[in-house]
Amino acid sequence: MTIEIQLTINGAAHTIAADPRTTLLDALRERLRLTGTKKGCDVGQCGACTVHVNGRRVLSCLTLLASVREQEVRTIEGLGKNGTLHPMQQAFIECDGFQCGYCTPGQIMSAVALLDEPCGPSDDDVRELMSGNVCRCGAYPNIVDAIQQVRGAAVDANSNRAG
Ligand code: FES
Ligand code: FES
């Protein structure tokens, strides 16, 4: 049995005919060849598969494709605009926030979503909100640096506007 799902991915409308048990992760990787989203554990424990649904982060391995019908999905491929990296992608490069890179798309998608979440100012606050994203290479300190760099730039921009 297949069902048809309409959804928007990185701004483009898609209709996917799929088994109702298909996960969003498998649809992205196997049907749409959007392989930037990684499959790590496939059971909701590593964060490698993190994408945004309506601007909020979700684990795509635990999300049924059918449950995001008519929703807006964003993957790492849709983060930059017109060939320009998102500031969080740039900060990960500048802060050396990755080694093998396998966890990186999920880390970055979580980090971008975190910018719109209630998060305290300290490194510990960031670590707490990023705790669902595992890095087997141990790049955690540099990942926190990258996120704090982007958050700091946003605060500076706001205070300049206010001043
Ligand atoms: S692949 Fe989804 S949380 Fe690990
Ligand atoms: S950079 Fe290798 S798993 Fe995180």
PDB file of C-alpha atoms in Angstrom, residues 21-138:
ATOM      1  CA  ARG A  21       5.603   3.448   7.475  1.00  0.00           C
ATOM      2  CA  THR A  22       8.300   5.458   5.638  1.00  0.00           C
ATOM      3  CA  THR A  23      10.251   7.788   7.875  1.00  0.00           C
ATOM      4  CA  LEU A  24      11.056  11.345   6.907  1.00  0.00           C
ATOM      5  CA  LEU A  25      14.748  10.421   7.093  1.00  0.00           C
ATOM      6  CA  ASP A  26      14.421   7.601   4.569  1.00  0.00           C
ATOM      7  CA  ALA A  27      12.260   9.710   2.268  1.00  0.00           C
ATOM      8  CA  LEU A  28      14.853  12.495   2.277  1.00  0.00           C
ATOM      9  CA  ARG A  29      17.834  10.238   1.721  1.00  0.00           C
ATOM     10  CA  GLU A  30      16.463   7.414  -0.425  1.00  0.00           C
ATOM     11  CA  ARG A  31      13.715   9.110  -2.423  1.00  0.00           C
ATOM     12  CA  LEU A  32      14.939  12.678  -2.784  1.00  0.00           C
ATOM     13  CA  ARG A  33      18.694  12.026  -2.573  1.00  0.00           C
ATOM     14  CA  LEU A  34      19.076  14.733   0.060  1.00  0.00           C
ATOM     15  CA  THR A  35      21.889  12.827   1.724  1.00  0.00           C
ATOM     16  CA  GLY A  36      23.169  15.743   3.808  1.00  0.00           C
ATOM     17  CA  THR A  37      20.856  14.492   6.548  1.00  0.00           C
ATOM     18  CA  LYS A  38      22.702  11.564   8.112  1.00  0.00           C
ATOM     19  CA  LYS A  39      21.482   8.242   9.449  1.00  0.00           C
ATOM     20  CA  GLY A  40      23.401   7.425  12.599  1.00  0.00           C
ATOM     21  CA  CYS A  41      21.539   5.274  15.129  1.00  0.00           C
ATOM     22  CA  ASP A  42      18.094   5.328  13.416  1.00  0.00           C
ATOM     23  CA  VAL A  43      16.484   5.072  16.877  1.00  0.00           C
ATOM     24  CA  GLY A  44      16.447   8.664  18.110  1.00  0.00           C
ATOM     25  CA  GLN A  45      19.637   8.677  20.155  1.00  0.00           C
ATOM     26  CA  CYS A  46      22.346  10.488  18.168  1.00  0.00           C
ATOM     27  CA  GLY A  47      20.823  13.575  16.520  1.00  0.00           C
ATOM     28  CA  ALA A  48      22.589  12.994  13.181  1.00  0.00           C
ATOM     29  CA  CYS A  49      19.225  13.075  11.386  1.00  0.00           C
ATOM     30  CA  THR A  50      18.045  16.441  12.780  1.00  0.00           C
ATOM     31  CA  VAL A  51      16.013  18.596  10.364  1.00  0.00           C
ATOM     32  CA  HIS A  52      13.523  21.425  10.849  1.00  0.00           C
ATOM     33  CA  VAL A  53       9.763  21.048  10.519  1.00  0.00           C
ATOM     34  CA  ASN A  54       8.044  24.443  10.529  1.00  0.00           C
ATOM     35  CA  GLY A  55      11.245  25.927  11.938  1.00  0.00           C
ATOM     36  CA  ARG A  56      11.569  23.558  14.877  1.00  0.00           C
ATOM     37  CA  ARG A  57      14.091  20.771  15.123  1.00  0.00           C
ATOM     38  CA  VAL A  58      12.929  17.178  14.877  1.00  0.00           C
ATOM     39  CA  LEU A  59      14.654  13.821  14.623  1.00  0.00           C
ATOM     40  CA  SER A  60      13.744  12.685  11.134  1.00  0.00           C
ATOM     41  CA  CYS A  61      14.410   9.001  11.975  1.00  0.00           C
ATOM     42  CA  LEU A  62      11.544   9.149  14.484  1.00  0.00           C
ATOM     43  CA  THR A  63       9.228  11.184  12.251  1.00  0.00           C
ATOM     44  CA  LEU A  64       6.861   9.508   9.834  1.00  0.00           C
ATOM     45  CA  LEU A  65       6.727  11.131   6.425  1.00  0.00           C
ATOM     46  CA  ALA A  66       2.923  11.074   6.673  1.00  0.00           C
ATOM     47  CA  SER A  67       3.054  13.183   9.837  1.00  0.00           C
ATOM     48  CA  VAL A  68       4.652  16.113   8.012  1.00  0.00           C
ATOM     49  CA  ARG A  69       1.989  16.276   5.313  1.00  0.00           C
ATOM     50  CA  GLU A  70       1.636  19.884   4.127  1.00  0.00           C
ATOM     51  CA  GLN A  71       4.383  21.023   6.505  1.00  0.00           C
ATOM     52  CA  GLU A  72       7.593  22.934   5.761  1.00  0.00           C
ATOM     53  CA  VAL A  73      10.718  20.822   6.059  1.00  0.00           C
ATOM     54  CA  ARG A  74      14.198  22.296   5.942  1.00  0.00           C
ATOM     55  CA  THR A  75      17.362  20.235   5.615  1.00  0.00           C
ATOM     56  CA  ILE A  76      21.013  21.198   5.680  1.00  0.00           C
ATOM     57  CA  GLU A  77      20.859  21.589   1.877  1.00  0.00           C
ATOM     58  CA  GLY A  78      18.342  24.401   2.329  1.00  0.00           C
ATOM     59  CA  LEU A  79      20.216  26.361   4.964  1.00  0.00           C
ATOM     60  CA  GLY A  80      22.509  28.539   2.850  1.00  0.00           C
ATOM     61  CA  LYS A  81      21.077  31.036   0.407  1.00  0.00           C
ATOM     62  CA  ASN A  82      22.251  31.751  -3.147  1.00  0.00           C
ATOM     63  CA  GLY A  83      25.545  29.947  -2.642  1.00  0.00           C
ATOM     64  CA  THR A  84      26.265  31.725   0.658  1.00  0.00           C
ATOM     65  CA  LEU A  85      26.732  29.695   3.795  1.00  0.00           C
ATOM     66  CA  HIS A  86      24.414  30.249   6.755  1.00  0.00           C
ATOM     67  CA  PRO A  87      26.283  32.106   9.555  1.00  0.00           C
ATOM     68  CA  MET A  88      26.179  28.923  11.642  1.00  0.00           C
ATOM     69  CA  GLN A  89      27.849  26.929   8.858  1.00  0.00           C
ATOM     70  CA  GLN A  90      30.501  29.634   8.570  1.00  0.00           C
ATOM     71  CA  ALA A  91      31.052  29.630  12.339  1.00  0.00           C
ATOM     72  CA  PHE A  92      31.522  25.840  12.396  1.00  0.00           C
ATOM     73  CA  ILE A  93      34.290  26.285   9.822  1.00  0.00           C
ATOM     74  CA  GLU A  94      35.920  29.203  11.633  1.00  0.00           C
ATOM     75  CA  CYS A  95      35.783  27.468  15.036  1.00  0.00           C
ATOM     76  CA  ASP A  96      36.867  24.069  13.714  1.00  0.00           C
ATOM     77  CA  GLY A  97      33.594  22.560  14.928  1.00  0.00           C
ATOM     78  CA  PHE A  98      33.940  19.223  13.168  1.00  0.00           C
ATOM     79  CA  GLN A  99      36.408  16.472  12.422  1.00  0.00           C
ATOM     80  CA  CYS A 100      34.942  13.589  10.390  1.00  0.00           C
ATOM     81  CA  GLY A 101      31.841  15.685   9.727  1.00  0.00           C
ATOM     82  CA  TYR A 102      29.297  12.896  10.115  1.00  0.00           C
ATOM     83  CA  CYS A 103      27.403  14.535  12.958  1.00  0.00           C
ATOM     84  CA  THR A 104      27.844  18.051  11.553  1.00  0.00           C
ATOM     85  CA  PRO A 105      24.627  18.535   9.525  1.00  0.00           C
ATOM     86  CA  GLY A 106      22.555  17.466  12.534  1.00  0.00           C
ATOM     87  CA  GLN A 107      24.621  19.621  14.879  1.00  0.00           C
ATOM     88  CA  ILE A 108      24.170  22.654  12.636  1.00  0.00           C
ATOM     89  CA  MET A 109      20.421  22.128  12.206  1.00  0.00           C
ATOM     90  CA  SER A 110      20.051  21.846  15.991  1.00  0.00           C
ATOM     91  CA  ALA A 111      22.251  24.883  16.535  1.00  0.00           C
ATOM     92  CA  VAL A 112      20.224  27.019  14.119  1.00  0.00           C
ATOM     93  CA  ALA A 113      16.967  25.981  15.785  1.00  0.00           C
ATOM     94  CA  LEU A 114      18.486  26.746  19.190  1.00  0.00           C
ATOM     95  CA  LEU A 115      18.819  30.403  18.163  1.00  0.00           C
ATOM     96  CA  ASP A 116      15.015  30.665  18.331  1.00  0.00           C
ATOM     97  CA  GLU A 117      14.644  28.682  21.552  1.00  0.00           C
ATOM     98  CA  PRO A 118      14.804  29.941  25.128  1.00  0.00           C
ATOM     99  CA  CYS A 119      18.462  29.318  25.945  1.00  0.00           C
ATOM    100  CA  GLY A 120      20.488  30.938  28.700  1.00  0.00           C
ATOM    101  CA  PRO A 121      23.712  32.768  27.891  1.00  0.00           C
ATOM    102  CA  SER A 122      26.327  30.369  29.255  1.00  0.00           C
ATOM    103  CA  ASP A 123      28.267  27.606  27.536  1.00  0.00           C
ATOM    104  CA  ASP A 124      26.545  25.148  29.891  1.00  0.00           C
ATOM    105  CA  ASP A 125      23.146  26.372  28.687  1.00  0.00           C
ATOM    106  CA  VAL A 126      24.196  25.703  25.099  1.00  0.00           C
ATOM    107  CA  ARG A 127      25.627  22.292  26.007  1.00  0.00           C
ATOM    108  CA  GLU A 128      22.342  21.373  27.685  1.00  0.00           C
ATOM    109  CA  LEU A 129      20.267  22.271  24.611  1.00  0.00           C
ATOM    110  CA  MET A 130      22.712  20.490  22.295  1.00  0.00           C
ATOM    111  CA  SER A 131      22.865  17.349  24.416  1.00  0.00           C
ATOM    112  CA  GLY A 132      20.766  15.372  21.936  1.00  0.00           C
ATOM    113  CA  ASN A 133      23.461  15.687  19.271  1.00  0.00           C
ATOM    114  CA  VAL A 134      26.277  13.210  19.759  1.00  0.00           C
ATOM    115  CA  CYS A 135      29.752  13.687  18.243  1.00  0.00           C
ATOM    116  CA  ARG A 136      31.903  10.598  18.244  1.00  0.00           C
ATOM    117  CA  CYS A 137      34.955  12.744  17.384  1.00  0.00           C
ATOM    118  CA  GLY A 138      34.481  14.874  20.495  1.00  0.00           C
TER     119      GLY A 138
END
